[in-house]
Short mmCIF file of C-alpha atoms in Angstrom, two decimals:
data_model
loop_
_atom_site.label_atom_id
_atom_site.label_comp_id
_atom_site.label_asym_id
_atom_site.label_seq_id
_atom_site.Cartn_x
_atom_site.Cartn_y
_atom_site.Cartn_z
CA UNK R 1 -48.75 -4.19 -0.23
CA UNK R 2 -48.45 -2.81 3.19
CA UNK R 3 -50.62 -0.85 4.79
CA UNK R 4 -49.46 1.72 7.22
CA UNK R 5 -51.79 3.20 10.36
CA UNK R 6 -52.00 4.44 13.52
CA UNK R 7 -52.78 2.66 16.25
CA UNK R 8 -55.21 5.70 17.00
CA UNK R 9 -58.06 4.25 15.60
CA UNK R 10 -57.89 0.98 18.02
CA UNK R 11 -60.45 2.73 20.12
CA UNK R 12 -63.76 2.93 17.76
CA UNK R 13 -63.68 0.94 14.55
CA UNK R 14 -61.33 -0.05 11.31
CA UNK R 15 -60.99 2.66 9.07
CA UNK R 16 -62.96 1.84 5.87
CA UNK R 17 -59.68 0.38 3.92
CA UNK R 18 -59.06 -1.74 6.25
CA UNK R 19 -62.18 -3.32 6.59
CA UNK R 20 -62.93 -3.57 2.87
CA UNK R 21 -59.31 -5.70 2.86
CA UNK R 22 -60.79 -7.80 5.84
CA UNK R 23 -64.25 -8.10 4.79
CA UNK R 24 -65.65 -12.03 5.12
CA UNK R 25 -66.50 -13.36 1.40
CA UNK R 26 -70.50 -13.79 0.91
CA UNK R 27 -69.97 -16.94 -1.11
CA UNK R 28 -67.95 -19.67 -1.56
CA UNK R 29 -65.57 -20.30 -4.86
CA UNK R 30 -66.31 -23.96 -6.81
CA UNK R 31 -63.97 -24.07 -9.55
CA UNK R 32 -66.02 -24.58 -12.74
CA UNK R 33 -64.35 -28.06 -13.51
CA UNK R 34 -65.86 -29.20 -10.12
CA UNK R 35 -68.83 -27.05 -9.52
CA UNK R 36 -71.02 -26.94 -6.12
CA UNK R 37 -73.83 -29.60 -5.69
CA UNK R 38 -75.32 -30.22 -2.29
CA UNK R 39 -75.16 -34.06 -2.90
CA UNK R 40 -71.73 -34.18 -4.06
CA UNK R 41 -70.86 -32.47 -0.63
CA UNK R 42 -73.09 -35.02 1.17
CA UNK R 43 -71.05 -37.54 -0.62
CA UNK R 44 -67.70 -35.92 -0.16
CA UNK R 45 -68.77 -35.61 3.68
CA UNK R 46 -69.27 -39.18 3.43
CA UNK R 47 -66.12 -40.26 2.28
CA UNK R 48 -63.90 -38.18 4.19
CA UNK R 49 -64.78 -39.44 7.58
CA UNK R 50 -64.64 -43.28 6.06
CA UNK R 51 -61.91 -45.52 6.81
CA UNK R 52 -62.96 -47.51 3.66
CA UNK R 53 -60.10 -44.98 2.15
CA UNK R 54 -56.81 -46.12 4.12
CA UNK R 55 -55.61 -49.63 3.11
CA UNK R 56 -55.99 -51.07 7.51
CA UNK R 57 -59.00 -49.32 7.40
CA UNK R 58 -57.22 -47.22 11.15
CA UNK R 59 -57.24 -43.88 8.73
CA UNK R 60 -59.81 -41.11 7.01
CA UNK R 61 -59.08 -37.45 6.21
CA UNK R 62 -60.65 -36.16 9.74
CA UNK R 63 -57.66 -38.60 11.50
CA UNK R 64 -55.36 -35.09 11.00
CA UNK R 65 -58.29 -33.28 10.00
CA UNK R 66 -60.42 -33.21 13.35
CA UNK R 67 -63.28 -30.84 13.21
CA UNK R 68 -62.56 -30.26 17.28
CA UNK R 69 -59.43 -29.42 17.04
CA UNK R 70 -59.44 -26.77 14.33
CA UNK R 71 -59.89 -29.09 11.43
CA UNK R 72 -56.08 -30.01 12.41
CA UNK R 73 -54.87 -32.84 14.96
CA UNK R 74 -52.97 -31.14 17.93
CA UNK R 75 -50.14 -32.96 17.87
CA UNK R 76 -46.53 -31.82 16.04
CA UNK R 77 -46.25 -34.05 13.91
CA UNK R 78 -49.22 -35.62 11.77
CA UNK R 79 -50.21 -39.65 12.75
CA UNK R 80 -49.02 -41.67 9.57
CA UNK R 81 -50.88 -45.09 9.24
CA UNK R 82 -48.21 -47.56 9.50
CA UNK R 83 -47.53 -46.36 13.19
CA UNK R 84 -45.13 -43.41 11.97
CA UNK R 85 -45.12 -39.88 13.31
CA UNK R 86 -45.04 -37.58 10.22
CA UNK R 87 -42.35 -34.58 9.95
CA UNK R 88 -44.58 -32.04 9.33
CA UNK R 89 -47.99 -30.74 11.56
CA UNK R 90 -50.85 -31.42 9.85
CA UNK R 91 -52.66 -28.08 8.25
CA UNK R 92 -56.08 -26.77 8.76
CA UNK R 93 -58.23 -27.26 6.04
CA UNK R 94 -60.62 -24.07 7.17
CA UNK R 95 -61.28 -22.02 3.91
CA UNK R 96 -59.45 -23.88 1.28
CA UNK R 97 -61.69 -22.87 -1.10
CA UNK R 98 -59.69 -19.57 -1.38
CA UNK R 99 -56.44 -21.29 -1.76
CA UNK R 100 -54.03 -21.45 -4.10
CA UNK R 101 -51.07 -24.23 -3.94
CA UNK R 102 -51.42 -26.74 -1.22
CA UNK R 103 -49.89 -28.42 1.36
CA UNK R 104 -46.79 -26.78 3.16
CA UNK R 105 -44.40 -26.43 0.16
CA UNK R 106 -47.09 -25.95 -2.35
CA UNK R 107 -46.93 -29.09 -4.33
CA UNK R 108 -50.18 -29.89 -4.79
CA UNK R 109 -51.60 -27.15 -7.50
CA UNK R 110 -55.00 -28.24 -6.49
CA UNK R 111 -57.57 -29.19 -4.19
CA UNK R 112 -58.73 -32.59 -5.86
CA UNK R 113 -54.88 -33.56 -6.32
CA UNK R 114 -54.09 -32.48 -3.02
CA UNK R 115 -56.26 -34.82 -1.53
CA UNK R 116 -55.07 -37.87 -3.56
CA UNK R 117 -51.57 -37.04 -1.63
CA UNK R 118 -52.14 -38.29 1.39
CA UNK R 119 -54.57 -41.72 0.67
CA UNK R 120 -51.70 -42.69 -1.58
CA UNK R 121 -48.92 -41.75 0.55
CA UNK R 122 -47.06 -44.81 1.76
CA UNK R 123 -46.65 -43.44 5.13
CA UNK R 124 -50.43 -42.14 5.38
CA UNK R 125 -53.36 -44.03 4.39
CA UNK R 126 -51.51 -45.98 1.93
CA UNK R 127 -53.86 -47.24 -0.65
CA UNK R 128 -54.05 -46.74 -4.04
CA UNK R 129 -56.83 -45.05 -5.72
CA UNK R 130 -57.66 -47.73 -7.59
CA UNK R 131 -58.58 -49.93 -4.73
CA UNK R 132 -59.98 -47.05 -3.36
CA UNK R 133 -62.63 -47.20 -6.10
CA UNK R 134 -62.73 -51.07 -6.08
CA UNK R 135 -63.74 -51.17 -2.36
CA UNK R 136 -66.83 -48.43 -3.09
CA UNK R 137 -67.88 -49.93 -6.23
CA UNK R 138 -68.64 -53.05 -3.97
CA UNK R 139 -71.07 -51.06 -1.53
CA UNK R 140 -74.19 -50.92 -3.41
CA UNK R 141 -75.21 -47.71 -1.14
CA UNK R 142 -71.80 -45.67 -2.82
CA UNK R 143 -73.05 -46.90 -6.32
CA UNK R 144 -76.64 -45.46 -5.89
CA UNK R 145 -74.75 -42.32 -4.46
CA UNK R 146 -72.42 -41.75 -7.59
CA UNK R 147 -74.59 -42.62 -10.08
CA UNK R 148 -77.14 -39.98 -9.25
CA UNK R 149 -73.99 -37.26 -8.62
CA UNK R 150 -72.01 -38.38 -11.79
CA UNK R 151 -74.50 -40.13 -13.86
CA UNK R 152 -71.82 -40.27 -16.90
CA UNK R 153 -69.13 -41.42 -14.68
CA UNK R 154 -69.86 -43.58 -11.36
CA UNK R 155 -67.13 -44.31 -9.15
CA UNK R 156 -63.75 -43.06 -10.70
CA UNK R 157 -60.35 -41.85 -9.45
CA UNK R 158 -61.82 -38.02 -10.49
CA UNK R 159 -65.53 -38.62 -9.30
CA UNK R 160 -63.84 -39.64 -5.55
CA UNK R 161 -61.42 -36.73 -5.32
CA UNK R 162 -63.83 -33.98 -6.70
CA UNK R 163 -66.59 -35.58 -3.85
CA UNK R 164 -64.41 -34.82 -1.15
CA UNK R 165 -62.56 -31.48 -2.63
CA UNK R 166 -66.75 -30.40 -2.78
CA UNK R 167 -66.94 -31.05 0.83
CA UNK R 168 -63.66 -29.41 1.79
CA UNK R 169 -64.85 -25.94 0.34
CA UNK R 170 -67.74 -25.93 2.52
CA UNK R 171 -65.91 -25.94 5.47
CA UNK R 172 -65.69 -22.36 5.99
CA UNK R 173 -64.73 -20.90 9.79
CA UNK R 174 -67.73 -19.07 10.94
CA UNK R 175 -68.55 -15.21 11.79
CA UNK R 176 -65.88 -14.21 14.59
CA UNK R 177 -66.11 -11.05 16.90
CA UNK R 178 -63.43 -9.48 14.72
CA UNK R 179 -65.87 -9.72 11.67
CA UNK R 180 -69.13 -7.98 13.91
CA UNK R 181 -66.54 -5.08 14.55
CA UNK R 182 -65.40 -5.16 10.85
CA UNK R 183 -68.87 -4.78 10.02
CA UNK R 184 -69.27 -1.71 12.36
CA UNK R 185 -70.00 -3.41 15.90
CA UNK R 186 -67.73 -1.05 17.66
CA UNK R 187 -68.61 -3.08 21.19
CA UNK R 188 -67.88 -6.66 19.87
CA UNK R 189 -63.74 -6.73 20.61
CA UNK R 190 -61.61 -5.37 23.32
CA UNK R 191 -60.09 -2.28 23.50
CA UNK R 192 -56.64 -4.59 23.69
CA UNK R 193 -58.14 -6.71 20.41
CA UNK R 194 -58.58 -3.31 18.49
CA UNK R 195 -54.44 -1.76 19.42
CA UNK R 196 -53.64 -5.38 18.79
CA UNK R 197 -55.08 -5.21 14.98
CA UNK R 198 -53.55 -1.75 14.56
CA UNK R 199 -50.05 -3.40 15.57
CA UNK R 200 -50.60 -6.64 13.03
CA UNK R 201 -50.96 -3.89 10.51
CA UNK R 202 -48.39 -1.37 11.80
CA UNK R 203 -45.47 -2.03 13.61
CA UNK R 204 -45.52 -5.39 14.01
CA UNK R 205 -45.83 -5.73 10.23
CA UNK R 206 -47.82 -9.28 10.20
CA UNK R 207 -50.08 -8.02 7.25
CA UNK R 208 -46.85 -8.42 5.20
CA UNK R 209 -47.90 -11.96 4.77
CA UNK R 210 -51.25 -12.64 6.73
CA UNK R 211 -53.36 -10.60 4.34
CA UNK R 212 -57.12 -10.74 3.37
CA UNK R 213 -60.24 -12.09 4.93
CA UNK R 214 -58.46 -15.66 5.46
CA UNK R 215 -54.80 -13.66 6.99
CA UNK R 216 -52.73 -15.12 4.17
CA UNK R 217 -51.02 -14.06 1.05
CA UNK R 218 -50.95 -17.88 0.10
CA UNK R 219 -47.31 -17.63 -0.57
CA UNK R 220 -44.18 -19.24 0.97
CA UNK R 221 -41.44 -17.77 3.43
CA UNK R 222 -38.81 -18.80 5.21
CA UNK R 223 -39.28 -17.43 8.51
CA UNK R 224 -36.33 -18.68 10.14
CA UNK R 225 -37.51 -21.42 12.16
CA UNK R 226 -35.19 -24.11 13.36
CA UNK R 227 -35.24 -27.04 10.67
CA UNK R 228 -33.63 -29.47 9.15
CA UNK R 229 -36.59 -29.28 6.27
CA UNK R 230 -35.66 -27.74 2.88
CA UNK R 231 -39.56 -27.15 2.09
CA UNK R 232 -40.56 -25.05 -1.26
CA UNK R 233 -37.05 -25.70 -2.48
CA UNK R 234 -37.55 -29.38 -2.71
CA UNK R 235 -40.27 -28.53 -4.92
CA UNK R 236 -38.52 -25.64 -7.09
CA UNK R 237 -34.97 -26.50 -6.78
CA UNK R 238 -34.52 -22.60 -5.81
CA UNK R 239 -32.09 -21.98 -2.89
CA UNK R 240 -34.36 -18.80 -2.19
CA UNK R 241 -37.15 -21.36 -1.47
CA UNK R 242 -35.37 -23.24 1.35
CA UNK R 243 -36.73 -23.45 4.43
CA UNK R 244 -39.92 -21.61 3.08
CA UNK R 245 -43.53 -22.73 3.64
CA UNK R 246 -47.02 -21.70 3.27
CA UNK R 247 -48.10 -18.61 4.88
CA UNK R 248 -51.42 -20.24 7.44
CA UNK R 249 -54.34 -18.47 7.73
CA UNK R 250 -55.16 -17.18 11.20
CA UNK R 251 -58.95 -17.68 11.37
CA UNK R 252 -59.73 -20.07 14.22
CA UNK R 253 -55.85 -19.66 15.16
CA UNK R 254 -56.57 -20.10 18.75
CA UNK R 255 -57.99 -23.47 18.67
CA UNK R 256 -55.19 -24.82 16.23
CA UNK R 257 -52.30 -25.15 18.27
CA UNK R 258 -48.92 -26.62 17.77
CA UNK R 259 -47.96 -24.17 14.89
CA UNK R 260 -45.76 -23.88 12.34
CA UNK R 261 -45.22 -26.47 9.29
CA UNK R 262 -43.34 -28.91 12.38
CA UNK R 263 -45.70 -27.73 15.08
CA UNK R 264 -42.46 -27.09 17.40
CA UNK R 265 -44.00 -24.16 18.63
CA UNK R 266 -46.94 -24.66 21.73
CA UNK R 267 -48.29 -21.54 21.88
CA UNK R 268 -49.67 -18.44 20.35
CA UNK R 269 -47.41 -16.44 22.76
CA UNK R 270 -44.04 -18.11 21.46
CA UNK R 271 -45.12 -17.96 18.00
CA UNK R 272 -45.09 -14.41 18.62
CA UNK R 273 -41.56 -14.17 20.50
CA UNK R 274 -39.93 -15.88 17.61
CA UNK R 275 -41.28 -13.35 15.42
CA UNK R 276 -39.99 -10.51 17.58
CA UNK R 277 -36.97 -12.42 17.11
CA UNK R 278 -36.21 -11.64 13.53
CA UNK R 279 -35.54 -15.49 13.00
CA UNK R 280 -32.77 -17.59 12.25
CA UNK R 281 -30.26 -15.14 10.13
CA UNK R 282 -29.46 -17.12 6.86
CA UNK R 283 -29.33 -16.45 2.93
CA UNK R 284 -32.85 -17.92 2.45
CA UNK R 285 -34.61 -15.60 5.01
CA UNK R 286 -37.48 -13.43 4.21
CA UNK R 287 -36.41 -9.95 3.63
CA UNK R 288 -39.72 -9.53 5.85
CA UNK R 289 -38.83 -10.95 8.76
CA UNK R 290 -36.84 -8.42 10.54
CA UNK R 291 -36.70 -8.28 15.17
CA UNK R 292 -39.24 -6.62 16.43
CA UNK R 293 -39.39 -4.37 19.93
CA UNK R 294 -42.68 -5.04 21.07
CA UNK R 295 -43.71 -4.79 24.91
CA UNK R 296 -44.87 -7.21 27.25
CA UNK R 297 -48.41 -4.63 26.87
CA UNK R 298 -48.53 -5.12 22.83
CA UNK R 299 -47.55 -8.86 23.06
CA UNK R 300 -50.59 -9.07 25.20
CA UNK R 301 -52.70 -6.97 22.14
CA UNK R 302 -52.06 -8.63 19.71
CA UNK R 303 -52.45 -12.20 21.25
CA UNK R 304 -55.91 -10.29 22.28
CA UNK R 305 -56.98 -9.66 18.35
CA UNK R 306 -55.84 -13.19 17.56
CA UNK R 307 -58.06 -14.31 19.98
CA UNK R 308 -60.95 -12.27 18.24
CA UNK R 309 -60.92 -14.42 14.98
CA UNK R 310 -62.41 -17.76 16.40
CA UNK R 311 -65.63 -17.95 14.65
CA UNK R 312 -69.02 -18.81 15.98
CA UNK R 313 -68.99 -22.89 16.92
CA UNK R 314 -70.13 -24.97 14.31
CA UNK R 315 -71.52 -28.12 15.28
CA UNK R 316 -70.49 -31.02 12.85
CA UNK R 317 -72.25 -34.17 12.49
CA UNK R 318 -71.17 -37.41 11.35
CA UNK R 319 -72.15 -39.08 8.12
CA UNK R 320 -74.17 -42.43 8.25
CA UNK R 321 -71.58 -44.24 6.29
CA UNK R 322 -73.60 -46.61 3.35
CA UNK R 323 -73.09 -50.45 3.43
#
């Protein structure tokens, strides 16, 4: 749904729709076949900084998951381990506990199996699972550690993904300015941040897709970007799906740059010209991505509100890896 305003309000505070549509979440979603334990996190923190989990033992999940760079890697294309550059940037994994499908074209239709993706992937960390759980079961520290958080199961393929999938929902980006002001701080964005979020939900239209709390509708578009990639429609076989990829959230958007599924774009300022664009013209175009006419003055607003959604810092410390 779109929600039409004025930008008159850009001066004080939200209006009260608004805000209840932005509102930050007060807990975190476990899915009840892998529910919350503060060891299983500790363990899935473990393994997903360990580069016990690639087969040349050069990889782990923070390699294109780097807590200082926006849990992505800042570079286009994602580092595959046999020396490859990868075709697609790799994605934040800020707030996946509210997701739905993962990875770019939705493949993955959940967090545990999207994590099995890329140890297994031939151009990634390129091990199978199975030796995945060989290698642990012959560290007697990751045997005490799974038998006390699945005392029925020990190492498995399911105990190793669930760990880390644990850990990934905690990663959560943290209170930004734009949240204070949600929450009635009418002093804690600009004047320029506040026109800028009446313009993402007015005539700039972004809340057609970047929706909610997180800024996405967890869907897939094609927003006519330059690509030779077909991605949903390798997945559905739909030619309304080509070209199409996840919507990204926009918390912490500032510190995540490239963008876009290739990361051909540098900056938040041309992300925001090729919107103004309208795109590529084709048949598998959103019917919501239309041109634009924004000024040089509303560019500058709404590159102001983005700004406003980097959360508080959030210092990350790494695991003492067992032996």
């Amino acid at each position: 749904m779109v929600i039409v305003v004025t930008p008159s309000f850009a001066q004080d505070k939200a209006p009260a729709t608004l805000a209840a549509d932005y509102q930050r979440p007060q807990v975190i979603p476990f899915p009840a076949s892998n529910p919350y334990s503060a060891e299983k996190a500790q363990l899935g923190k473990m393994l997903f900084f360990d580069q016990r989990l690639s087969r040349n033992f050069n990889m782990s999940c923070a390699t294109c998951h780097n807590p200082s760079l926006g849990w992505e890697d800042g570079v286009p294309g994602a580092f595959g381990g046999q020396g490859k550059t990868l075709d697609r940037h790799s994605p934040t994994i800020l707030n996946l506990a509210w997701g739905e499908e993962f990875f770019w074209d939705g493949r993955a239709p959940s967090l545990e199996e999207q994590i099995k993706g890329p140890i297994q992937s031939p151009n990634e960390m390129n091990i199978p699972i199975a030796q995945v759980v060989d290698r642990l079961q012959a560290v007697q520290g990751y045997r005490n550690l799974f038998s006390r958080v699945f005392p029925n199961e020990g190492i498995s393929e399911q105990s190793i993904l669930k760990s880390i999938a644990t850990y990934e929902r905690t990663i959560v980006s943290g209170t930004a300015p734009f949240d204070r002001w949600i929450d009635g701080d009418s002093a804690a964005i600009s004047d320029a941040a506040k026109r800028g979020f009446a313009l993402f939900n007015d005539e700039a239209g972004c809340n057609r897709c970047h929706t909610g709390w997180n800024f996405t509708d967890n869907r897939f578009h094609d927003i006519g970007l330059a690509t030779p990639d077909n991605g949903r429609m390798t997945i559905t076989q739909q030619p309304s799906d080509q070209h199409a990829f996840k919507t990204p959230g926009l918390r912490n958007i500032s510190q995540r740059a490239p963008y876009m599924h290739n990361g051909s774009l540098k900056t938040l300022s041309q992300v925001i010209d090729h919107y103004i664009s309208g795109g590529i013209q084709r048949d598998s175009l959103s019917p919501k991505m239309t041109p634009i006419p924004l000024t040089p003055q509303q560019k500058n607003d709404l590159l102001a509100f983005l700004g406003s959604l980097t959360g508080e810092a959030q210092a990350v410390s790494l695991p003492i890896l067992p032996y």
